[in-house]
């Protein structure tokens, strides 16, 4: 099992959710109003830096998360420069 964490601009939420669903992953959690700073700039939700991101994370078998990660790489190629889509996988050691 792996956890896949996806950080994307708020305006890309629906597209990313649809991409997750197309890969037969229907269980996920989402955090809104994610702020931070990275290689693609600041997303602080302020007057000077008005954008925010969302964080979508899911846990699935490694094969599914690897497939979705590959699809996210392809999706990222079609975004505008600096939009800031990032995805990370983490091993899941146990679950309840």
Coordinates of N, CA and C in Angstrom, one line a residue:
X1 N 0.8 -1.2 0.0 CA 0.0 0.0 0.0 C 0.9 1.2 0.0
X2 N 0.4 2.3 -0.7 CA 1.1 3.6 -0.7 C 0.1 4.7 -0.5
X3 N 0.5 5.8 0.1 CA -0.2 7.0 0.1 C 0.2 7.9 -1.0
X4 N -0.7 8.4 -1.7 CA -0.3 9.4 -2.8 C -0.9 10.8 -2.3
X5 N 0.0 11.7 -2.2 CA -0.4 13.1 -1.9 C -0.3 14.0 -3.1
X6 N -1.3 14.7 -3.4 CA -1.4 15.6 -4.6 C -1.6 17.0 -4.1
X7 N -0.8 17.9 -4.5 CA -1.0 19.3 -4.2 C -1.2 20.0 -5.5
X8 N -2.3 20.7 -5.6 CA -2.6 21.4 -6.9 C -3.4 22.7 -6.7
X9 N -3.4 23.6 -7.7 CA -4.1 24.8 -7.5 C -5.6 24.5 -7.3
X10 N -6.2 25.4 -6.6 CA -7.7 25.2 -6.3 C -8.5 25.2 -7.6
X11 N -8.1 25.9 -8.6 CA -8.9 25.9 -9.8 C -8.7 24.7 -10.7
X12 N -7.8 23.8 -10.3 CA -7.7 22.5 -10.9 C -8.3 21.3 -10.2
X13 N -9.0 21.6 -9.1 CA -9.6 20.6 -8.2 C -10.4 19.6 -9.0
X14 N -11.4 20.0 -9.8 CA -12.3 19.1 -10.5 C -11.5 18.2 -11.5
X15 N -10.6 18.8 -12.2 CA -9.8 18.0 -13.1 C -9.0 16.9 -12.4
X16 N -8.4 17.3 -11.3 CA -7.6 16.3 -10.6 C -8.5 15.2 -10.0
X17 N -9.6 15.6 -9.4 CA -10.6 14.6 -8.9 C -11.0 13.7 -9.9
X18 N -11.3 14.2 -11.1 CA -11.7 13.3 -12.2 C -10.6 12.3 -12.6
X19 N -9.4 12.8 -12.6 CA -8.3 12.0 -13.0 C -8.1 10.8 -11.9
X20 N -8.3 11.2 -10.7 CA -8.2 10.1 -9.6 C -9.3 9.1 -9.9
X21 N -10.5 9.6 -10.1 CA -11.7 8.6 -10.3 C -11.5 7.8 -11.6
X22 N -10.9 8.3 -12.6 CA -10.6 7.5 -13.8 C -9.7 6.4 -13.6
X23 N -8.9 6.5 -12.6 CA -7.9 5.4 -12.2 C -8.5 4.5 -11.2
X24 N -9.8 4.5 -11.0 CA -10.6 3.6 -10.2 C -10.2 3.7 -8.7
X25 N -9.9 4.9 -8.3 CA -9.6 5.2 -6.9 C -10.7 6.1 -6.4
X26 N -11.6 5.6 -5.5 CA -12.8 6.3 -5.1 C -12.8 6.7 -3.7
X27 N -11.7 6.4 -3.0 CA -11.6 6.8 -1.6 C -10.4 7.8 -1.5
X28 N -10.7 9.0 -1.1 CA -9.7 10.0 -0.9 C -10.1 11.0 0.1
X29 N -9.2 11.8 0.6 CA -9.5 12.9 1.5 C -8.9 14.2 0.9
X30 N -9.5 15.3 1.2 CA -9.1 16.5 0.6 C -9.0 17.6 1.7
X31 N -8.0 18.4 1.6 CA -7.8 19.6 2.5 C -7.8 20.8 1.6
X32 N -8.7 21.8 2.0 CA -8.7 23.0 1.3 C -7.9 24.1 1.9
X33 N -7.7 25.2 1.2 CA -7.0 26.4 1.8 C -5.6 26.1 2.2
X34 N -4.9 25.3 1.4 CA -3.5 24.9 1.7 C -2.7 26.1 1.2
X35 N -1.8 26.6 2.1 CA -0.9 27.7 1.8 C 0.5 27.2 1.9
X36 N 1.4 27.9 1.2 CA 2.8 27.5 1.3 C 3.6 28.2 0.2
X37 N 4.9 27.9 0.2 CA 5.8 28.5 -0.8 C 6.7 27.4 -1.3
X38 N 7.0 27.4 -2.6 CA 7.8 26.4 -3.2 C 8.5 26.9 -4.5
X39 N 8.9 26.0 -5.2 CA 9.7 26.3 -6.5 C 8.8 27.1 -7.5
X40 N 7.5 26.9 -7.4 CA 6.7 27.6 -8.4 C 6.1 28.9 -7.8
X41 N 6.5 29.3 -6.6 CA 6.0 30.5 -6.1 C 5.3 30.4 -4.8
X42 N 4.7 31.5 -4.4 CA 3.9 31.5 -3.1 C 2.4 31.4 -3.4
X43 N 1.8 30.6 -2.5 CA 0.3 30.4 -2.5 C -0.1 30.7 -1.0
X44 N -0.3 31.9 -0.7 CA -0.6 32.3 0.7 C -2.0 32.8 1.0
X45 N -2.8 32.9 0.0 CA -4.2 33.4 0.2 C -4.3 34.8 0.8
X46 N -3.3 35.6 0.5 CA -3.3 37.0 0.9 C -3.5 37.9 -0.2
X47 N -3.6 39.2 0.0 CA -3.8 40.2 -1.0 C -2.6 40.2 -2.0
X48 N -1.4 40.1 -1.5 CA -0.2 40.1 -2.3 C 0.0 38.8 -3.0
X49 N -0.4 37.7 -2.4 CA -0.2 36.3 -2.9 C -1.6 35.6 -2.8
X50 N -2.5 35.9 -3.7 CA -3.9 35.5 -3.4 C -4.2 34.0 -3.7
X51 N -3.4 33.3 -4.4 CA -3.7 31.9 -4.7 C -3.6 31.0 -3.5
X52 N -4.3 29.9 -3.5 CA -4.2 28.8 -2.6 C -4.2 27.5 -3.3
X53 N -3.8 26.4 -2.6 CA -3.8 25.1 -3.2 C -4.8 24.2 -2.4
X54 N -4.9 23.0 -2.9 CA -5.7 22.0 -2.2 C -4.7 20.8 -2.1
X55 N -5.0 19.9 -1.1 CA -4.2 18.7 -0.9 C -5.2 17.5 -1.0
X56 N -5.0 16.7 -1.9 CA -5.8 15.4 -2.0 C -4.9 14.3 -1.7
X57 N -5.3 13.4 -0.8 CA -4.5 12.2 -0.6 C -5.4 11.0 -0.5
X58 N -4.7 9.9 -0.9 CA -5.4 8.6 -1.0 C -4.4 7.5 -0.7
X59 N -5.0 6.4 -0.2 CA -4.2 5.2 0.0 C -4.7 4.1 -0.8
X60 N -3.9 3.4 -1.6 CA -4.3 2.4 -2.5 C -3.1 1.4 -2.7
X61 N -3.4 0.3 -3.3 CA -2.3 -0.6 -3.6 C -1.3 0.1 -4.5
X62 N 0.0 -0.3 -4.4 CA 1.1 0.3 -5.0 C 0.8 0.5 -6.6
X63 N 0.3 -0.6 -7.2 CA 0.1 -0.5 -8.6 C -0.8 0.6 -9.0
X64 N -1.9 0.8 -8.3 CA -2.9 1.9 -8.5 C -2.2 3.3 -8.3
X65 N -1.5 3.5 -7.2 CA -0.9 4.8 -7.0 C 0.2 5.1 -8.0
X66 N 0.9 4.0 -8.5 CA 1.9 4.2 -9.5 C 1.3 4.6 -10.8
X67 N 0.2 4.0 -11.2 CA -0.5 4.4 -12.4 C -1.0 5.8 -12.3
X68 N -1.6 6.2 -11.2 CA -2.1 7.5 -11.1 C -1.0 8.6 -11.1
X69 N 0.1 8.2 -10.5 CA 1.3 9.1 -10.5 C 1.8 9.4 -11.9
X70 N 1.8 8.3 -12.7 CA 2.2 8.5 -14.1 C 1.2 9.3 -14.9
X71 N -0.1 9.2 -14.6 CA -1.1 10.0 -15.3 C -1.0 11.5 -14.8
X72 N -0.6 11.7 -13.6 CA -0.4 13.1 -13.1 C 0.8 13.7 -13.7
X73 N 1.8 12.9 -14.0 CA 3.0 13.5 -14.7 C 2.6 13.9 -16.1
X74 N 1.7 13.2 -16.8 CA 1.3 13.6 -18.1 C 0.4 14.8 -18.0
X75 N -0.5 14.8 -17.1 CA -1.4 15.9 -16.9 C -0.6 17.2 -16.6
X76 N 0.4 17.1 -15.8 CA 1.3 18.2 -15.4 C 1.9 18.9 -16.7
X77 N 2.2 18.1 -17.7 CA 2.8 18.6 -18.9 C 1.9 19.7 -19.6
X78 N 0.6 19.6 -19.4 CA -0.4 20.4 -20.1 C -0.8 21.7 -19.3
X79 N -0.2 21.8 -18.1 CA -0.5 23.0 -17.3 C 0.3 24.2 -17.7
X80 N -0.1 25.3 -17.2 CA 0.7 26.5 -17.5 C 1.9 26.5 -16.6
X81 N 3.0 27.1 -17.1 CA 4.2 27.2 -16.3 C 3.9 27.8 -14.9
X82 N 4.4 27.2 -13.9 CA 4.3 27.8 -12.5 C 2.9 27.5 -11.8
X83 N 2.1 26.6 -12.4 CA 0.9 26.3 -11.7 C 1.1 25.4 -10.5
X84 N 2.1 24.7 -10.4 CA 2.5 24.1 -9.1 C 1.9 22.8 -8.7
X85 N 1.5 22.0 -9.7 CA 1.1 20.6 -9.3 C 2.2 19.8 -8.8
X86 N 2.1 19.1 -7.7 CA 3.1 18.3 -7.1 C 2.4 17.0 -6.6
X87 N 3.1 15.9 -6.7 CA 2.6 14.6 -6.2 C 3.7 13.8 -5.5
X88 N 3.4 13.2 -4.4 CA 4.4 12.4 -3.7 C 3.8 11.1 -3.2
X89 N 4.6 10.1 -3.2 CA 4.1 8.8 -2.6 C 4.9 8.5 -1.3
X90 N 4.2 7.9 -0.4 CA 4.7 7.5 0.9 C 4.3 6.0 1.1
X91 N 5.2 5.2 1.7 CA 4.8 3.9 2.1 C 3.8 3.9 3.2
X92 N 2.9 3.0 3.2 CA 1.9 2.8 4.3 C 2.2 1.5 5.0
X93 N 2.6 1.6 6.3 CA 3.0 0.5 7.0 C 1.9 -0.3 7.7
X94 N 0.9 0.4 8.1 CA -0.3 -0.3 8.7 C -1.5 0.5 8.6
X95 N -2.6 -0.2 8.8 CA -3.9 0.5 8.7 C -4.9 -0.2 9.7
X96 N -5.9 0.5 10.1 CA -6.9 -0.1 11.0 C -8.1 -0.5 10.2

